[in-house]
mmCIF file of C-alpha atoms in Angstrom:
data_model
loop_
_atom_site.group_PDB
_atom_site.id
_atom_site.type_symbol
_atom_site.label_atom_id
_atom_site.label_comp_id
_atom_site.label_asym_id
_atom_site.label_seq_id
_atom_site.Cartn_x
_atom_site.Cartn_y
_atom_site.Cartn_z
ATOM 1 C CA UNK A 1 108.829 131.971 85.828
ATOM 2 C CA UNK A 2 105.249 130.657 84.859
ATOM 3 C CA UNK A 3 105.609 128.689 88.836
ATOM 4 C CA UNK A 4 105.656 132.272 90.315
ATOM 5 C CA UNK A 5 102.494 133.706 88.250
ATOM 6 C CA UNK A 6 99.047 134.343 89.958
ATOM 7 C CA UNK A 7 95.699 134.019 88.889
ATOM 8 C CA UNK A 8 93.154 136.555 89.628
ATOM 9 C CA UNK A 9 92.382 135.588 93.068
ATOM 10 C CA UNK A 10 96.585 136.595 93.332
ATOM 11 C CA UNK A 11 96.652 131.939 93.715
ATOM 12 C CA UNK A 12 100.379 130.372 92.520
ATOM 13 C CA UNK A 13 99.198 127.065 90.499
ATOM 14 C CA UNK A 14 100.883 125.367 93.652
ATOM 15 C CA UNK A 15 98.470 126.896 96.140
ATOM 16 C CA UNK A 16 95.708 126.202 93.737
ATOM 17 C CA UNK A 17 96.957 122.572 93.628
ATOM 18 C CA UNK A 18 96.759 122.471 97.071
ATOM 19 C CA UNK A 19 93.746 124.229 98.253
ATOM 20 C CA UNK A 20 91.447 122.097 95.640
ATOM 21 C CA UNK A 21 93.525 118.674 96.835
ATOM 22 C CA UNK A 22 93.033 118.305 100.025
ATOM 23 C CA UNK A 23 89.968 115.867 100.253
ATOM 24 C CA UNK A 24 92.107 113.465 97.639
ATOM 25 C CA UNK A 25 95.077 113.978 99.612
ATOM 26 C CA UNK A 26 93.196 112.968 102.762
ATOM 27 C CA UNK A 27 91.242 110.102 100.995
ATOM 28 C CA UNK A 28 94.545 108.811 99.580
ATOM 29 C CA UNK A 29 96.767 108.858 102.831
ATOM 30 C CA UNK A 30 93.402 106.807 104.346
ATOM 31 C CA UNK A 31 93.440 104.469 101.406
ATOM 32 C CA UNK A 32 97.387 104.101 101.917
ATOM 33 C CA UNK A 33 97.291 103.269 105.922
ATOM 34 C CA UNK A 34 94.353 100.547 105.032
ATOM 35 C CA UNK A 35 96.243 99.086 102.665
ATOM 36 C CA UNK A 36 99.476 99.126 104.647
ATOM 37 C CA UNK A 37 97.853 98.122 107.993
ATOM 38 C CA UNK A 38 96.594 94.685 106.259
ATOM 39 C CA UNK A 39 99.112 94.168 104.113
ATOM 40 C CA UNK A 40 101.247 94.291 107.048
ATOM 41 C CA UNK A 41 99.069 91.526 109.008
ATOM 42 C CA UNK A 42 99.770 89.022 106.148
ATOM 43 C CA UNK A 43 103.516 90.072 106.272
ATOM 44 C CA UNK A 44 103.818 89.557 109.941
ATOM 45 C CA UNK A 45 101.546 86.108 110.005
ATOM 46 C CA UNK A 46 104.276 84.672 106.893
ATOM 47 C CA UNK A 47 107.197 86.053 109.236
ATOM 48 C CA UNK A 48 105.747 84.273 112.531
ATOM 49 C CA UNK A 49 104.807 80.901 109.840
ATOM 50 C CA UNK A 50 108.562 80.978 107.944
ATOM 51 C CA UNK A 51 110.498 81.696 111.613
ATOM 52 C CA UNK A 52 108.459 78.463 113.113
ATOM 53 C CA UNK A 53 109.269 76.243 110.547
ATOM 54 C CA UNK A 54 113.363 77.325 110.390
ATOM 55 C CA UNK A 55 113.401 75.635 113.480
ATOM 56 C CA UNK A 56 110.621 72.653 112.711
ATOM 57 C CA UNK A 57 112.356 71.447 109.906
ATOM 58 C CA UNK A 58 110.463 68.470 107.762
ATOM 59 C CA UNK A 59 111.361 65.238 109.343
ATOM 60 C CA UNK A 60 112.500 66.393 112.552
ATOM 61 C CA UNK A 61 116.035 66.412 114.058
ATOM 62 C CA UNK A 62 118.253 63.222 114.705
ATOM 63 C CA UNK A 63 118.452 62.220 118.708
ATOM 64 C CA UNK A 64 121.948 62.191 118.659
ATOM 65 C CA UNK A 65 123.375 65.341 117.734
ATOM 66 C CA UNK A 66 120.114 67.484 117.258
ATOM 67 C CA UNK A 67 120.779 67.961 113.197
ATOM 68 C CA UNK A 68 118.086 67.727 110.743
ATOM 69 C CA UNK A 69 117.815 64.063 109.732
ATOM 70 C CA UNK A 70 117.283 65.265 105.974
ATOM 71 C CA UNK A 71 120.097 67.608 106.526
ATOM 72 C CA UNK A 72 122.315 66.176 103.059
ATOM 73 C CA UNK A 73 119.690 66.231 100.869
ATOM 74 C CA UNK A 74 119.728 68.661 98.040
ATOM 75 C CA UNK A 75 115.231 69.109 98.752
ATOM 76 C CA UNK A 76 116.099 70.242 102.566
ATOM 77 C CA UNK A 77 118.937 72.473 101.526
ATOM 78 C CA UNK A 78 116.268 74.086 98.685
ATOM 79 C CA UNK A 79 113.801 74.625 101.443
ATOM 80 C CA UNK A 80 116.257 76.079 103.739
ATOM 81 C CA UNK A 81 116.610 78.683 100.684
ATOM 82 C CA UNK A 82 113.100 79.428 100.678
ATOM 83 C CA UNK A 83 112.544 79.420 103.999
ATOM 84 C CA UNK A 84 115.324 82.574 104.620
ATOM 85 C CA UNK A 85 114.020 84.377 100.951
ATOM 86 C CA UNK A 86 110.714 84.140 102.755
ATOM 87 C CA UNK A 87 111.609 85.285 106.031
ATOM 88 C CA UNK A 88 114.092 88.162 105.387
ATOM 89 C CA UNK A 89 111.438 89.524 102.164
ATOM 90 C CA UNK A 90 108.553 89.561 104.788
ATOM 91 C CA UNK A 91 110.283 90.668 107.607
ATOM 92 C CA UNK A 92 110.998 93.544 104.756
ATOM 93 C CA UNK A 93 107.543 93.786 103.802
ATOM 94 C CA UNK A 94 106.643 94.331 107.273
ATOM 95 C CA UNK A 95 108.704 97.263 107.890
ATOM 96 C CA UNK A 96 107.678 99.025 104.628
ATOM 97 C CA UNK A 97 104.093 98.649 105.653
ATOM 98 C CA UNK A 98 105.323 99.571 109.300
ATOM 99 C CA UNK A 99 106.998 103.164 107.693
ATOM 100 C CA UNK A 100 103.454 104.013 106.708
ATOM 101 C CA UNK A 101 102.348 104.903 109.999
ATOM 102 C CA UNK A 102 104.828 106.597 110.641
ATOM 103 C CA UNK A 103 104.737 109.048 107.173
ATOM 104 C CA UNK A 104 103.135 112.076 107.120
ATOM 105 C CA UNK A 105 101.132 112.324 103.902
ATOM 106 C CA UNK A 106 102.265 115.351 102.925
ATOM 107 C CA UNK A 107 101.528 116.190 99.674
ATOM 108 C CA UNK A 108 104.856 115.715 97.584
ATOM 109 C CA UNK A 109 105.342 112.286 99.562
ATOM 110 C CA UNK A 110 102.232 110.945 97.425
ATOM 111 C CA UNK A 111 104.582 111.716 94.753
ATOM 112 C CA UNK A 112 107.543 109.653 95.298
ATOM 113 C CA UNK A 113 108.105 108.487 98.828
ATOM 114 C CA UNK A 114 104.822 106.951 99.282
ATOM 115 C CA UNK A 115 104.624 104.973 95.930
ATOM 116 C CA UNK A 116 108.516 103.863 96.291
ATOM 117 C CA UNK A 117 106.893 102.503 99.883
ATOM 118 C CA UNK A 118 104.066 100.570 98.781
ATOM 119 C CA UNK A 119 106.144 99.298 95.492
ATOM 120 C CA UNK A 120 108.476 97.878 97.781
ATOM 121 C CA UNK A 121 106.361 96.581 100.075
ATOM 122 C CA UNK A 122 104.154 94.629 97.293
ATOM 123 C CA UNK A 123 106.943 92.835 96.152
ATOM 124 C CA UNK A 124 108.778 91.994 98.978
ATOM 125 C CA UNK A 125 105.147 90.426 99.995
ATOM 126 C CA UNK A 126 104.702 88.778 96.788
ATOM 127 C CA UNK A 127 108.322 87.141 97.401
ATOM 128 C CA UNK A 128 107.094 86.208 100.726
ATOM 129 C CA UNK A 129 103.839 84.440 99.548
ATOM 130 C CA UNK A 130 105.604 82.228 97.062
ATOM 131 C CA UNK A 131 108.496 81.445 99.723
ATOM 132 C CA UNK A 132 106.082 80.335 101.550
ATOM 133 C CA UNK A 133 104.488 78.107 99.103
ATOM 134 C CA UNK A 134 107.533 76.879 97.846
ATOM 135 C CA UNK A 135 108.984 75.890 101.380
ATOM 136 C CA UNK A 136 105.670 73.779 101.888
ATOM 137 C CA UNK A 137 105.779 72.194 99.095
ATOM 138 C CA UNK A 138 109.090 71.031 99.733
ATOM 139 C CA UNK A 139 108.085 70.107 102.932
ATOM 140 C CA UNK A 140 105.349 67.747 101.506
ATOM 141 C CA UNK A 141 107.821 66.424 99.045
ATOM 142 C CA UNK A 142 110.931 66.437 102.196
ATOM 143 C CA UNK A 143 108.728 63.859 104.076
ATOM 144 C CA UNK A 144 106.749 61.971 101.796
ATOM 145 C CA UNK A 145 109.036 61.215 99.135
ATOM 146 C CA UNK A 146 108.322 58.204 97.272
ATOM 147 C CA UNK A 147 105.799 57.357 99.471
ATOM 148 C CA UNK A 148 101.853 58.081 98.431
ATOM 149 C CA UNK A 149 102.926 60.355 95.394
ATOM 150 C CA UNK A 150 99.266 60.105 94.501
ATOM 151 C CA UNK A 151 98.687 62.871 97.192
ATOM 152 C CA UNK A 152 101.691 65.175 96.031
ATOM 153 C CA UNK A 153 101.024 66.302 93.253
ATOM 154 C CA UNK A 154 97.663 67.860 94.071
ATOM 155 C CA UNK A 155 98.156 69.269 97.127
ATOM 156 C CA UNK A 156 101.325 70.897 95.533
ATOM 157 C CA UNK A 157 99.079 72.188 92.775
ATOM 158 C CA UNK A 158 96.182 73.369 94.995
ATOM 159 C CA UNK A 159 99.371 75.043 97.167
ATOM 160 C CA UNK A 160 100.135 77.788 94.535
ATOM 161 C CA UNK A 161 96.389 78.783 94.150
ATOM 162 C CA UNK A 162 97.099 81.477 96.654
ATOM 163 C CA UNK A 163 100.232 82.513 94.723
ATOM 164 C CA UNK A 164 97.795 83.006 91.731
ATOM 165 C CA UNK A 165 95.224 84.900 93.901
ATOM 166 C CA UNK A 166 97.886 87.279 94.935
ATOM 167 C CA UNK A 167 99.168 87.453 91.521
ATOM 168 C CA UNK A 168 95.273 88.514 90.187
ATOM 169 C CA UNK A 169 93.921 90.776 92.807
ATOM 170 C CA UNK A 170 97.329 92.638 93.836
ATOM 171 C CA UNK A 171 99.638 92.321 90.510
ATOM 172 C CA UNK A 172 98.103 94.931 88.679
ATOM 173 C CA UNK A 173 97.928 97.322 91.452
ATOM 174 C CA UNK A 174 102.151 96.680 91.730
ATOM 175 C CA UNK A 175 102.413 97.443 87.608
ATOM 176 C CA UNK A 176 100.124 100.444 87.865
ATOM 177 C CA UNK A 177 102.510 101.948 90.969
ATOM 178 C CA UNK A 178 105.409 101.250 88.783
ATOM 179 C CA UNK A 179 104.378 103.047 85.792
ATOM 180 C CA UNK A 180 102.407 106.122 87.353
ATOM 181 C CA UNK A 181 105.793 106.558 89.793
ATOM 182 C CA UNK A 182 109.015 105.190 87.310
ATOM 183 C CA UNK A 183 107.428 104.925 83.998
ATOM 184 C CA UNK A 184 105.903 108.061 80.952
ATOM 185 C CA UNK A 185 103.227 109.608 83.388
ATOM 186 C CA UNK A 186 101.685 112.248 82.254
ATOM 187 C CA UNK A 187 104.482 114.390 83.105
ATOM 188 C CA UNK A 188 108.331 113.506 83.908
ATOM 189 C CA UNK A 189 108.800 113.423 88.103
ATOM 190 C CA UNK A 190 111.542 115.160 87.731
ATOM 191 C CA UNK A 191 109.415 118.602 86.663
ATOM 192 C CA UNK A 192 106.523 117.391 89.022
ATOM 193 C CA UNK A 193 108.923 117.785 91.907
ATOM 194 C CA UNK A 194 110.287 121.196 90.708
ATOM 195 C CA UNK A 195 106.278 122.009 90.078
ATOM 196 C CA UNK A 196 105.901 120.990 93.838
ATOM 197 C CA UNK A 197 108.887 122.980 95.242
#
């Protein structure tokens, strides 16, 4: 009932919405293909890194049979893990970035579709990143062992300072997509989209 009432210049609230939204709407589709399009880079860098090492594995493969020479060892089989979490959340990551140019920023996408995207995508990146870290770490640890511990420990501390980076600049931008698209907004999604349709 009050969706269907005009104004004086015989405007729904809808075509209001939309006549005195369209810069924002434009500005946020641009701010959503930026982000995307570099987040997307990173994505596709970790899946060309994570694939390359799969198949480089720390210590190199016996002469024999072609196996990993640490292939028993409980480190190898924990980087194998990370290695696949890594690959398979980027490769992820890269396709929810790669649905962005493809979307058409209408305005009800903005709503759902497009923050569902980007939420995705963030995470499955953040996975990625760690992964990453985590699988050359275990490299480090794979191949030097016992030997020169001295160095270990460092370098596998200075290894998750991109981990934290992420975790500072791109963290809160994750929570706020999660709350403004899942959690109390300022109105309940489910009335927004019956405002919208």
């Amino acid at each position: 009932m009050w969706r269907e009432r005009t104004n004086k210049d015989d405007k729904t609230a809808r075509a209001l919405f939309t006549e005195e939204h369209k810069e924002l709407v434009a500005e946020a589709g641009t701010w959503m293909k930026d982000t995307s399009t570099s987040c997307m880079v990173v994505a596709t860098l970790i899946v060309t890194v994570l694939f390359a090492a799969a198949f480089t594995v720390p210590g190199g493969n016996n002469d024999d049979n072609g196996k990993p020479v640490f292939l028993g060892t409980s480190l190898f089989a924990i980087f194998l893990i990370a290695n696949m979490i890594g690959l398979f959340s980027s490769s992820t990551s890269v396709l929810m970035f790669l649905s962005f140019l493809t979307s058409r920023y209408a305005e009800e996408d903005f709503l759902y579709s497009l923050p569902k995207k980007l939420i995705i995508g963030l995470a499955t990146l953040f996975i990625s990143i760690t992964a990453l870290i985590v699988s050359f770490t275990l490299t480090l640890f794979i191949i030097l062992q016992s030997k020169q511990s001295f160095i270990i420990i460092p370098i596998g501390l200075m290894a998750y300072l991109p981990i934290y980076s992420f975790t500072v600049l791109q963290f809160p931008l994750l929570i706020e997509m999660v709350h403004s698209t899942y959690g109390n907004a300022i109105f309940n999604l489910q009335e927004a989209s019956n405002l919208l349709t």
